[in-house]
Each structure stands twice: as C-alpha cells, then as structure tokens.
Amino acid sequence: MAATAAITTTSSPSLVDTLFQRSLDDVIRALRSSPSSASEETVISRALDEIRREIRSPDLDTKSVSLQKLTYLSSLHHLDLSWAAFHALELLPSPSLPHARIGYLAASLSFHPSSTELLPLATHQLRKHFAPSPANPPALAASALHLLALASSPDLGRHLASDLLPLLSSQSAASSSLRAKAVATALRTLAVCPDVAPVLFKPLVDCLSSSDPRTVSAAVGAFCELALAAPDPFPYLPLAPEFYRLLVDSRNNWVLIKVLKIFARLAPLEPRLASRILDPICQLLRRSHAKSLVFECIRTILSSLTDHEEAVRLAVDKVKEFLSSDDDPNLRYLGLRALSMLESAHPWVVEESREAVIKSLSDPDTNIRVESLHLIVGMLCESNVVEICNLLNKYAMKSDPEFANEIIGAMLVTCGKNLYELILDFDWYVALLGEMVRNPHCAKGEEIERQLVDIGLRVRDARPELVRVARDLLIDPALLGNPFLFRVLSASAWVSGEYVEFSRNPVELVEALLQPRINLLPSLIRAVYIQSVFKVMSFCFISFIEQIQAVELLSVGGSTQRSEKNDEQSDTVPLKTTESNVSEGDHGDTTADTVLLLDLIDKKTNFTRESISDLMNLIETAVAPLSECEEVEVQERARNVLGLLFTLRETQFWNIEAAHELKSDKELSEIIELLEAAFSEELGPVSANAQKRVSVPEGLNLNANLSDLSKILTDYDLTPSASISFSLQSYNPQETKEDSVLAVEPSSLLAEHRKRHGLYYLSTQRDGDELNDYPRANEPLLPVDHGDATEDLVKLTTPSLVPRKSKPTKPRPVVIRLDEGDGTSTSHLTTVKKSDNLLSEAIRGVLLENESQPSLSGKLDTSSKRRENDASDNSELISQQIESVTLEHGNSSSRKSRQHRTHKERYESHFKNEDIEKSSRHSIKSSRQHRRHKHRQRGDVTADIVPQTPAIQDFLL
Amino acid sequence: MIHFVLLLSRQGKVRLTKWYSPYSQKERTKVIHELSGLILARAPKLCNFVEWRGYKVVYRRYASLYFCMCIDADDNELEILEIIHHFVEILDRYFGSVCELDLIFNFHKAYYVLDEILIAGELQESSKKTVARLITAQLVETALMFNL
C-alpha cells in the first residue's frame, strides 16, 4: 500500500541517501538478505538512523513511510517505539486515510495507558473521528476506537465516553461493525474508568437486544468480561432474563459460551436461576456437536450447578467421553481438568474414571501427565498412601527426568503436608525417601534433605530406620555423582552422626563418611561429614568405656560397699552414671571371658581394643590431610576431630601392653564424660514462637526505645511459612534444531513438504467446524514397558483408591450451597462485603435505579394476583415489598426519571416475552413458595438488602 | 479476555504481535522469548495448551507458523482454537492461500485483519465472509484515497 518510494523534499546531508527514501519493502528485503544476526543488527541500526531523520520531515508521505518502517521494526524486532509517539499523533489529523491509519497503527501498537503522557493530545482528534460524518470513513472510526480501547486512561475515558454514545446506539446496517467495536471499546473504558458507567451502561444493555448478531455477540462478550472481572457479580443479576433469552434462542456457539460463563457466575447467587437454566444447558450438552460449547456446559455445571445430581451425571458422562478420545490430546487434557474441578465435591467421579486417569500418567504429553498426577495425588489418603506412593515411585524410576521429578515433588508435597498428616508408618516413609534418592533423575534434594532432618527431629520412633536409610545413602557411591543430591547426603551425614546410637555398625559409618570420594562434595557438606565423624567417634569411645565398666561391674560381683552406693543413687541417676561412679573404685581384675560377657551386654556395639584403635588410625589417616584444607569450615572441624583423637591417645589407657587387659582409666573416663555431656542433649524442632516463651529477665525493659515500632510490627506475620515451592511445570527451553528452511522454496518441494506436514495446513475442502479432527496420537515417547507399568498401576490401585471421605483432615473447599436461605444469605453477605468495588457499585446504581420504576408496577400486579391465592401468607411480604420499593424510589435522583420511561417500556415488553415462556406453571408455583420462605428469612437477617431483591424477582419468574 | 496474540515462525522469529494488555517493551521481549522456548520445543500432536505464569497460552501450528493466544485461566481453550482457525481462514481468504511471506511483506494488512476479528481482546465477528468483505472494502477505500 504505502510501500512505494516517495521522493523526499527534505534537504539532508548525503544526496543519494536522501534523494530516495527507502520503502518498507526495501527495509524488509535488506533484513531478509542479511546472513547473520550481526549484519541484521547493522541493517536495523542503519534503518533506524534513516527513520530518525525522515520522521521529522514536514512532508506527510515521508513521515508516514518512515513511521511504518519503525512500526515494523518495533513490532517484530523489539525496538522501542515510544520516542516516536508524537510523530504518530502528528499523522492522525491528516486528510489522507492511509496516513491516519498508519498513525493509528503505530499508536495502538506502542501506546499503553501508563506509559505515555501524550495521549491527552489525541483527545480532540479521536472525538472528531468518532463523530458520524461523511468525512469519516468507517475504517478511520474503527482505528480510532481501536486506539481508545487499547490505550484508554481514566481521563481519556471520561472525556470520550459521551462520544461513544452515537456509535453505540446507531441502528443502520452499515455501521454495525462499528457498533460492535464501540461495544468493546466501551467495555475497556468502563474497566479503566468506572464513573462513566451511568453514561455507557444503558446503551450497552440495549445492545444485548439488538437485531444485529455482531452487536449482540460483542455485547455478550463485554458483559461476560464485566461479570467475570467483578468481585461480586450481584449487580448483573437483573440482566439474567436477557441472558436467558440468548441462552435459549441463540444459535451462535461463541455467544452461547459467553452466556454460559455469565451464568456460571450468576447461578450461585440465585437458586431459582440455577434451576431455570439447568434445562437449556442440559439440552445444549446433549445436542451440540461443538466441543467448545460442550466443554463450557460441562464447566458451568461442574462449577456452579453441582447440587443438581442429574446434570452432574450428564456432565460426567461427557467428561468420560472426553477422556476416552484417544486421538485428541486436547480433549483428554480438558477432561482431566474437568475431573479436578469435581475432585473435592464429588470424589466418586474421579474414582469412577480411575482407570483413565492412571492411564494418562503415561501419556506422551507432559501437560496431561501432570494433570493426571495431580488427580492421583489428590486422591491420597491415610489408607492408600503407602500403595500409591510405592507405585508412583516405581513409575518415576521409568519416567523421563522431568516428569520423574514432578512425581517425586508431588509425593513430597502431599506426604509432607501438615506435618506428615497422611503418614502412619514412618519407617515406610523414610525408606521411601531413600528410594526416591535412588532415582537417577532425582533433583528434589533440598526437600528430601529437609524432610529427613525434620523427621529425625520430630519422630522419635523413626530414628532407627532413618539411620539405616542414611547409612545406605552414605555408602552408595553412585549418589556422589549427582550434585542435586549433595544436600541429601549432608542430611544423611547429620542424621547418622546425631542418632549414631541406633547404628548397627558405627565403624562402617566412619568408613563411609571418610571415603576418599567425599572430596567431590562442596566444602560445607564435607564439614557436616567431619562433624558427624566427630560424633560417631565420641560415641564409639563412650560405648567402649561403658562396656569395660560394665564388665568390671559384672566381674566384681556383689560387693556390699558398692551395692550400697548403687542403692543410694539408682533411684535418681541414670544407669550410666552409676556405672561410671562405680568404676572409680579401683578394681583391676578381669575375667577370662570378657569378650563373651561383652557380647551379652551389648551385641550392637561390640568394640574391642583393636577395633577402636583401628578406628582411630583410620580417622587419623583420613582427617589429617584435611587439617590443611583451604576451606575454613572443613579445616576447623578436621582439627577438632584430630584434637580429640590426640587427647584420647595421650591417656595412659593405650600404654597398657596386654591385649586382654581392658581397664578403665580415670583420665579417659573424664574426657568421655565431658563428651557425653556435650552430645547427650537431644535436638528437637524449634517452634517459631519459641522466642516468645523465653521469660524476660527482671529489670530489662525491652520496649524502652522501640514502642514506636510496635505499630508497624503488628501487621508482620510471625508464623512460619512451611510452604514448599513446587513448580508445576518446568520446561527445557530447548529449541528443535531440525529444519531451518525458510518459506521460499520451489513449488515441488513445497508440495512435498505439505504432504509430510499436512497436519499444519488448512485442508482444501474441510469446514471450520471440523476443528477437532486431529490425527492419531504419536507413539509414546517413553519406553515401551510403560504400557505394562500403567496396567500394573491400574490393577494394583483398584482396591486402594477409596473415596476421600475417609480423610478427615483435608478441609473441603467452600462450596456455595444452593438451598434457599443458605444461598441467599451468602449472596448478600458478599454483596455487603465487597461493595467497595467501584465498577459494580456504579453498575448496580445504574441498573437498580432504572428498574425501580417498572418493578414497582409489575410487582403490584403480581402481588395482588398472589393475594387472591393465599392472602394471609403474603400480606406481610407484600407490605415489605412496597415499602422497599418506595424507599428505593425515594432514593433515586431526578436525572433518572427521563431514563425510566424508555426502560419501563422495554422491560414491559420483556415481561410479555417472559409470560409466553412461562407456559408451565407448575414448576413456578413451587419455586414461588421457596421465594416466600426466603423472604421471611431475609427480612429477619438484614433490612438493607431488601430493596434490591424485589427488583430482581419479577424478571426471573 | 485475550491478552496478546503472537505469531512465531518455527525458527522463533516473530511475525506478528498484538498486545491487548499493557506490557512494556521490555516485558514484551521477555514474554516472546519465554513463550517461543516453551512452545517451539513441544513435539507435534501434543495438546495445544501451555500453562504459563497463571495464564494459558493456546497455540496451533499452521504451515511454518505458530499462532499463539494468551488467555485467562478460566477462558475456554477450545473456543480460542476455533478463533485461531477462524483468523487463519480469513487470512487465507484475504491473501489467497496465505503464506509466511504474505505476512512479512504486508504486516500492516495482517494487523487490519486481526483488528477486524479482535478488538480489545474480545472477539468481534463470527462470519468469515463479512470480515473478508469489510477488509477488502477498507483497503479499496484506502487505495482510492491514496490515488493508486
């Protein structure tokens, strides 16, 4: 179009450069012929230099071409366009349509409400282009609308709202596309500037009943957007009859989808509405072939109509169809999404589709696998957690790395929730953690580390198993190769040091902790290792000495003096201390069968003098080099260990030559006692509020100079966040490197290409509604044995996936109940609470004011009819209604009276339609009784909401 | 609502962008970078939805181009797929068997077509014929005024 070269009239430096302006096509060609990204950069920067020069030209042709080039570069090559915003505005008033359109295009691509201060300059121009005149072709007004829609700021919206009115209310067929655009623009304006609602809302409502399908479609879209965005959709309830009409009459799927979305929002507010729309929705669900519409029906039922068993049943059947559509991954994915909506309210649904869910675990598509994993994990409860987690863990072993970590992460999160509330058997769980680590792809080291240590601190009974698992992990040489698992190793080292008393073979632990390959570990973790060696070593000594003392004690037999001592102390002092006290008496004789006795005393920790001295040698050899280590943490701890070692060596105990003479030594005992005291205190989890419980010493005024801070600090939440960050998806941003051929190919190649990749081309005679025809799914990416694994999983989980009712601790999400009384009370509670929303406030104002008048007349009619039927029952209600209506009427200001008349007519005609629809009176009778009942309740609860309800009522019935 | 529309080539080159929610230039570049990594890496014949930053991106590949639209979490994915298809069909009708080069050399026209279908992130028109007619009329009008 404007891509022709225009001769510049500017006088600029170089003659060749300036005589002919390069067109957009020239720039694009130059860009495409540049071989590398570096040369592309130079082309761009050269073009940019030209643009900067040309855009200042007084000639509009030159200016527009250069702006077009800039727009191209900015939208496709990420250049900043904001500096040229003023030049875009300069083009708007041009009498030439192409110039103005280029200006609008540039402006709509670059402007956004917060970034530009220039927009107020455009106000007048926009207004001029909105005005219906022959000088303004529709294309211009459309562009102007587009710009306003994208860039409207509160100020601009306020200024231009009234200019949208003629466009919104125009009836001519020629301007129907403009009207639809104006609707969308009005929606945006309303969103940024709620105080224009009194001006724009009424015309928008009128568009709903327009005869032009475009306008209706746009209006429904706008209301859908408004109702979804509103924190409280209550103000839109009076429009329900209009939407109902569309739901029943419209044949346009896209309109129906939007209407369903609106009803999904409105239905929970009004139980009668729910029962009213149920029938049409179920019909759509049965009848429609468009999957998008079917899915929207399902979603509406599952989100807002869950109390209607029959509808839910129907929806679930459709969901099952989705799940079983083998050739369409989209439907399978959406089916799983739909199931997860029902997970909490109707667990039986998930139970019913268990097989499909578990099969999806081996789907080639990650999204589907993740969804099914979530469903499975969501079904975990105390009784099935063991089986399902075992199976999932096995499954993770065979999965690809990314999904394996999804599985492991999901298990960790679910099992660790609320301090492991699902776990009954901690031995099993600790073993499971150990197995997770064995997964070669495991990258959840941090969380496993946290849980291992946490369980050690919190669950006393799990410690023996924990130490066993930790030992296995420490010994496994394969784990040292995976950097993600270093943290787990650190936890294992800590656990085995801290709870070494449960270890079967401490010497083996020391060997594992000091194996040469720990050099691979980062220094901080090596420091933990060495500290554990320290603990294990002191434990070995303590037990060794205790053994000796016990032997001595046994061998001496019943000396009266000692037994008295024993009697004195055994009540209060633990056995160990007694023994060491006893050993202070110098009893030198040892029996020949010491070893035998030792075995009897303590089978687990059977130390001989040789084994201890071997241990010491081992430690010395391995740790000594580390005392020269450059890492301070490692060096310091290594020196601690060596220090202890040498101190122990220096005692006389080791100088005794005879191998069999195991004798306690006073010096040694003292050291051991000290060590024991140092490590005997048990570490436990620290509550986040522990600090508060520490009593303040007397005379210390902590708040002396801090009283001002208290205000700030009250808001600060001190509770610990136990949340575990768990990303649902992490993708490898790997780009497929295969074919980098551009679209310029000979036609034969192209044809062949099309044959191969026919999937991505529009078929020649296919219709638009065959959108959901996808070719058969690929072979699974995963190994073949996956099928078997899945089958196993299906088989094995059959008995274990019991409904989640048995899970008491899981809180049910709040489901809005649709019983009358209950539902309404929640609805007006939210109304009161959330009334601060500006837009819905404004809209409610507009709607309710408008409708107070017609509802008055309508109500008196119906209520008088009703009085004939059951006068005594109703008298109270009617008086209430009249009261409320007059009250509301009194509130309305004089401005509205003009509007009332037109609206009254519209709504009255609407009543007629409604009357025709209400051929079946039976159902209505029953619901009328409901209403009566509800009204009494309402009157009791709150007086201030009464004015709103009568206005809505009459439209609904 | 639709937050933005992206057209990416298989090599990750941007062919068209339209932003209906305010994003700064820097954010736009980042979004494109993230999404092209996410979407181009997906194997064929997987589902056409990607969850991204709490939104959903619905994409579909036609020839060498990926058409992507970002929507809210509670929007209807299948509807968006239909809209994408609708858009492609109108482009096809308008350019006559559209190819990537058409969009490269007529980028402003592609924008005009898109503007006829979506305004402010809302769907505008559901009839292909009407849209094609409108766009042709507009461009004829433009050409006349431009004296071509």
mmCIF file of N, CA, C and O in Angstrom, chain A residues 48-97:
data_model
loop_
_atom_site.group_PDB
_atom_site.id
_atom_site.type_symbol
_atom_site.label_atom_id
_atom_site.label_comp_id
_atom_site.label_asym_id
_atom_site.label_seq_id
_atom_site.Cartn_x
_atom_site.Cartn_y
_atom_site.Cartn_z
ATOM 1 N N LEU A 48 17.221 2.585 11.318
ATOM 2 C CA LEU A 48 16.768 3.432 12.420
ATOM 3 C C LEU A 48 17.300 4.857 12.262
ATOM 4 O O LEU A 48 16.572 5.833 12.503
ATOM 5 N N ASP A 49 18.543 4.969 11.817
ATOM 6 C CA ASP A 49 19.112 6.300 11.570
ATOM 7 C C ASP A 49 18.301 7.049 10.523
ATOM 8 O O ASP A 49 17.968 8.225 10.694
ATOM 9 N N GLU A 50 17.991 6.323 9.456
ATOM 10 C CA GLU A 50 17.184 6.941 8.405
ATOM 11 C C GLU A 50 15.845 7.408 8.947
ATOM 12 O O GLU A 50 15.399 8.519 8.685
ATOM 13 N N ILE A 51 15.241 6.489 9.740
ATOM 14 C CA ILE A 51 13.914 6.807 10.252
ATOM 15 C C ILE A 51 13.953 8.056 11.110
ATOM 16 O O ILE A 51 13.114 8.949 10.989
ATOM 17 N N ARG A 52 14.961 8.136 11.936
ATOM 18 C CA ARG A 52 15.063 9.299 12.820
ATOM 19 C C ARG A 52 15.147 10.602 12.017
ATOM 20 O O ARG A 52 14.631 11.637 12.436
ATOM 21 N N ARG A 53 15.803 10.522 10.873
ATOM 22 C CA ARG A 53 15.938 11.719 10.061
ATOM 23 C C ARG A 53 14.632 12.006 9.333
ATOM 24 O O ARG A 53 14.124 13.124 9.338
ATOM 25 N N GLU A 54 14.072 10.949 8.741
ATOM 26 C CA GLU A 54 12.912 11.146 7.876
ATOM 27 C C GLU A 54 11.655 11.521 8.650
ATOM 28 O O GLU A 54 10.800 12.239 8.151
ATOM 29 N N ILE A 55 11.574 11.015 9.869
ATOM 30 C CA ILE A 55 10.314 11.165 10.587
ATOM 31 C C ILE A 55 10.058 12.620 10.962
ATOM 32 O O ILE A 55 8.935 13.017 11.230
ATOM 33 N N ARG A 56 11.126 13.429 10.945
ATOM 34 C CA ARG A 56 10.944 14.861 11.246
ATOM 35 C C ARG A 56 10.522 15.664 10.024
ATOM 36 O O ARG A 56 10.266 16.865 10.114
ATOM 37 N N SER A 57 10.479 14.989 8.905
ATOM 38 C CA SER A 57 10.186 15.693 7.669
ATOM 39 C C SER A 57 8.792 16.313 7.722
ATOM 40 O O SER A 57 7.844 15.706 8.222
ATOM 41 N N PRO A 58 8.642 17.502 7.177
ATOM 42 C CA PRO A 58 7.307 18.124 7.158
ATOM 43 C C PRO A 58 6.371 17.427 6.158
ATOM 44 O O PRO A 58 5.164 17.554 6.269
ATOM 45 N N ASP A 59 6.969 16.691 5.235
ATOM 46 C CA ASP A 59 6.135 16.010 4.249
ATOM 47 C C ASP A 59 5.486 14.782 4.866
ATOM 48 O O ASP A 59 6.168 13.903 5.405
ATOM 49 N N LEU A 60 4.157 14.709 4.759
ATOM 50 C CA LEU A 60 3.451 13.632 5.449
ATOM 51 C C LEU A 60 3.736 12.267 4.839
ATOM 52 O O LEU A 60 3.746 11.261 5.541
ATOM 53 N N ASP A 61 3.967 12.227 3.528
ATOM 54 C CA ASP A 61 4.278 10.942 2.901
ATOM 55 C C ASP A 61 5.564 10.361 3.475
ATOM 56 O O ASP A 61 5.618 9.193 3.877
ATOM 57 N N THR A 62 6.582 11.184 3.502
ATOM 58 C CA THR A 62 7.858 10.736 4.041
ATOM 59 C C THR A 62 7.685 10.298 5.484
ATOM 60 O O THR A 62 8.156 9.241 5.919
ATOM 61 N N LYS A 63 6.985 11.120 6.227
ATOM 62 C CA LYS A 63 6.794 10.836 7.643
ATOM 63 C C LYS A 63 6.056 9.495 7.821
ATOM 64 O O LYS A 63 6.450 8.654 8.633
ATOM 65 N N SER A 64 5.027 9.300 7.002
ATOM 66 C CA SER A 64 4.227 8.092 7.219
ATOM 67 C C SER A 64 5.012 6.844 6.831
ATOM 68 O O SER A 64 4.946 5.832 7.526
ATOM 69 N N VAL A 65 5.783 6.937 5.754
ATOM 70 C CA VAL A 65 6.571 5.762 5.370
ATOM 71 C C VAL A 65 7.610 5.450 6.453
ATOM 72 O O VAL A 65 7.803 4.284 6.837
ATOM 73 N N SER A 66 8.232 6.465 6.966
ATOM 74 C CA SER A 66 9.251 6.184 7.985
ATOM 75 C C SER A 66 8.608 5.662 9.257
ATOM 76 O O SER A 66 9.145 4.777 9.928
ATOM 77 N N LEU A 67 7.412 6.155 9.564
ATOM 78 C CA LEU A 67 6.729 5.634 10.753
ATOM 79 C C LEU A 67 6.322 4.182 10.541
ATOM 80 O O LEU A 67 6.410 3.351 11.454
ATOM 81 N N GLN A 68 5.941 3.880 9.333
ATOM 82 C CA GLN A 68 5.557 2.497 9.040
ATOM 83 C C GLN A 68 6.755 1.561 9.205
ATOM 84 O O GLN A 68 6.643 0.469 9.764
ATOM 85 N N LYS A 69 7.901 2.034 8.722
ATOM 86 C CA LYS A 69 9.112 1.220 8.888
ATOM 87 C C LYS A 69 9.409 1.006 10.372
ATOM 88 O O LYS A 69 9.740 -0.094 10.816
ATOM 89 N N LEU A 70 9.263 2.091 11.099
ATOM 90 C CA LEU A 70 9.551 1.984 12.528
ATOM 91 C C LEU A 70 8.571 1.022 13.209
ATOM 92 O O LEU A 70 8.957 0.222 14.068
ATOM 93 N N THR A 71 7.302 1.095 12.812
ATOM 94 C CA THR A 71 6.307 0.195 13.392
ATOM 95 C C THR A 71 6.677 -1.255 13.128
ATOM 96 O O THR A 71 6.598 -2.101 14.019
ATOM 97 N N TYR A 72 7.105 -1.484 11.910
ATOM 98 C CA TYR A 72 7.509 -2.846 11.563
ATOM 99 C C TYR A 72 8.661 -3.303 12.449
ATOM 100 O O TYR A 72 8.623 -4.379 13.055
ATOM 101 N N LEU A 73 9.669 -2.456 12.524
ATOM 102 C CA LEU A 73 10.847 -2.849 13.310
ATOM 103 C C LEU A 73 10.479 -3.032 14.775
ATOM 104 O O LEU A 73 10.979 -3.923 15.457
ATOM 105 N N SER A 74 9.591 -2.184 15.255
ATOM 106 C CA SER A 74 9.268 -2.273 16.680
ATOM 107 C C SER A 74 8.440 -3.513 16.983
ATOM 108 O O SER A 74 8.643 -4.169 18.004
ATOM 109 N N SER A 75 7.517 -3.845 16.085
ATOM 110 C CA SER A 75 6.658 -4.972 16.455
ATOM 111 C C SER A 75 7.335 -6.304 16.210
ATOM 112 O O SER A 75 7.029 -7.272 16.878
ATOM 113 N N LEU A 76 8.270 -6.367 15.284
ATOM 114 C CA LEU A 76 8.889 -7.655 15.016
ATOM 115 C C LEU A 76 10.335 -7.748 15.484
ATOM 116 O O LEU A 76 10.877 -8.833 15.601
ATOM 117 N N HIS A 77 10.959 -6.624 15.719
ATOM 118 C CA HIS A 77 12.349 -6.702 16.171
ATOM 119 C C HIS A 77 12.568 -6.010 17.509
ATOM 120 O O HIS A 77 13.670 -5.595 17.844
ATOM 121 N N HIS A 78 11.490 -5.875 18.249
ATOM 122 C CA HIS A 78 11.560 -5.405 19.642
ATOM 123 C C HIS A 78 12.242 -4.048 19.789
ATOM 124 O O HIS A 78 12.999 -3.839 20.715
ATOM 125 N N LEU A 79 12.018 -3.149 18.859
ATOM 126 C CA LEU A 79 12.596 -1.821 19.054
ATOM 127 C C LEU A 79 11.621 -0.966 19.850
ATOM 128 O O LEU A 79 10.416 -1.148 19.773
ATOM 129 N N ASP A 80 12.163 -0.022 20.546
ATOM 130 C CA ASP A 80 11.308 0.863 21.317
ATOM 131 C C ASP A 80 10.656 1.871 20.370
ATOM 132 O O ASP A 80 11.323 2.494 19.554
ATOM 133 N N LEU A 81 9.353 2.006 20.513
ATOM 134 C CA LEU A 81 8.616 2.885 19.621
ATOM 135 C C LEU A 81 8.182 4.157 20.340
ATOM 136 O O LEU A 81 7.698 5.100 19.717
ATOM 137 N N SER A 82 8.390 4.180 21.638
ATOM 138 C CA SER A 82 7.747 5.255 22.408
ATOM 139 C C SER A 82 8.278 6.639 22.022
ATOM 140 O O SER A 82 7.550 7.611 22.104
ATOM 141 N N TRP A 83 9.543 6.711 21.574
ATOM 142 C CA TRP A 83 10.083 8.035 21.242
ATOM 143 C C TRP A 83 9.361 8.660 20.058
ATOM 144 O O TRP A 83 9.376 9.871 19.889
ATOM 145 N N ALA A 84 8.719 7.804 19.248
ATOM 146 C CA ALA A 84 8.076 8.330 18.048
ATOM 147 C C ALA A 84 6.592 8.583 18.271
ATOM 148 O O ALA A 84 5.862 8.854 17.321
ATOM 149 N N ALA A 85 6.153 8.475 19.515
ATOM 150 C CA ALA A 85 4.726 8.589 19.788
ATOM 151 C C ALA A 85 4.161 9.912 19.258
ATOM 152 O O ALA A 85 3.074 9.944 18.682
ATOM 153 N N PHE A 86 4.949 10.967 19.416
ATOM 154 C CA PHE A 86 4.427 12.258 18.989
ATOM 155 C C PHE A 86 4.227 12.301 17.477
ATOM 156 O O PHE A 86 3.250 12.852 16.980
ATOM 157 N N HIS A 87 5.156 11.667 16.751
ATOM 158 C CA HIS A 87 5.034 11.658 15.289
ATOM 159 C C HIS A 87 3.825 10.860 14.853
ATOM 160 O O HIS A 87 3.201 11.189 13.836
ATOM 161 N N ALA A 88 3.505 9.824 15.596
ATOM 162 C CA ALA A 88 2.291 9.073 15.286
ATOM 163 C C ALA A 88 1.080 9.982 15.424
ATOM 164 O O ALA A 88 0.177 9.982 14.578
ATOM 165 N N LEU A 89 1.076 10.779 16.497
ATOM 166 C CA LEU A 89 -0.054 11.687 16.701
ATOM 167 C C LEU A 89 -0.122 12.737 15.594
ATOM 168 O O LEU A 89 -1.203 13.149 15.189
ATOM 169 N N GLU A 90 1.039 13.139 15.097
ATOM 170 C CA GLU A 90 1.060 14.152 14.035
ATOM 171 C C GLU A 90 0.321 13.690 12.792
ATOM 172 O O GLU A 90 -0.225 14.498 12.049
ATOM 173 N N LEU A 91 0.339 12.355 12.580
ATOM 174 C CA LEU A 91 -0.284 11.833 11.369
ATOM 175 C C LEU A 91 -1.801 11.711 11.489
ATOM 176 O O LEU A 91 -2.496 11.606 10.489
ATOM 177 N N LEU A 92 -2.312 11.698 12.723
ATOM 178 C CA LEU A 92 -3.739 11.441 12.903
ATOM 179 C C LEU A 92 -4.628 12.442 12.168
ATOM 180 O O LEU A 92 -5.605 12.031 11.542
ATOM 181 N N PRO A 93 -4.358 13.746 12.241
ATOM 182 C CA PRO A 93 -5.292 14.668 11.594
ATOM 183 C C PRO A 93 -5.155 14.742 10.071
ATOM 184 O O PRO A 93 -5.889 15.486 9.439
ATOM 185 N N SER A 94 -4.244 13.975 9.508
ATOM 186 C CA SER A 94 -4.026 14.057 8.070
ATOM 187 C C SER A 94 -5.309 13.758 7.311
ATOM 188 O O SER A 94 -6.055 12.841 7.650
ATOM 189 N N PRO A 95 -5.591 14.521 6.258
ATOM 190 C CA PRO A 95 -6.805 14.258 5.474
ATOM 191 C C PRO A 95 -6.706 12.944 4.702
ATOM 192 O O PRO A 95 -7.721 12.403 4.277
ATOM 193 N N SER A 96 -5.490 12.457 4.551
ATOM 194 C CA SER A 96 -5.347 11.216 3.799
ATOM 195 C C SER A 96 -5.558 10.018 4.726
ATOM 196 O O SER A 96 -4.915 9.910 5.774
ATOM 197 N N LEU A 97 -6.451 9.131 4.310
ATOM 198 C CA LEU A 97 -6.770 7.980 5.154
ATOM 199 C C LEU A 97 -5.556 7.090 5.441
ATOM 200 O O LEU A 97 -5.328 6.695 6.584
#
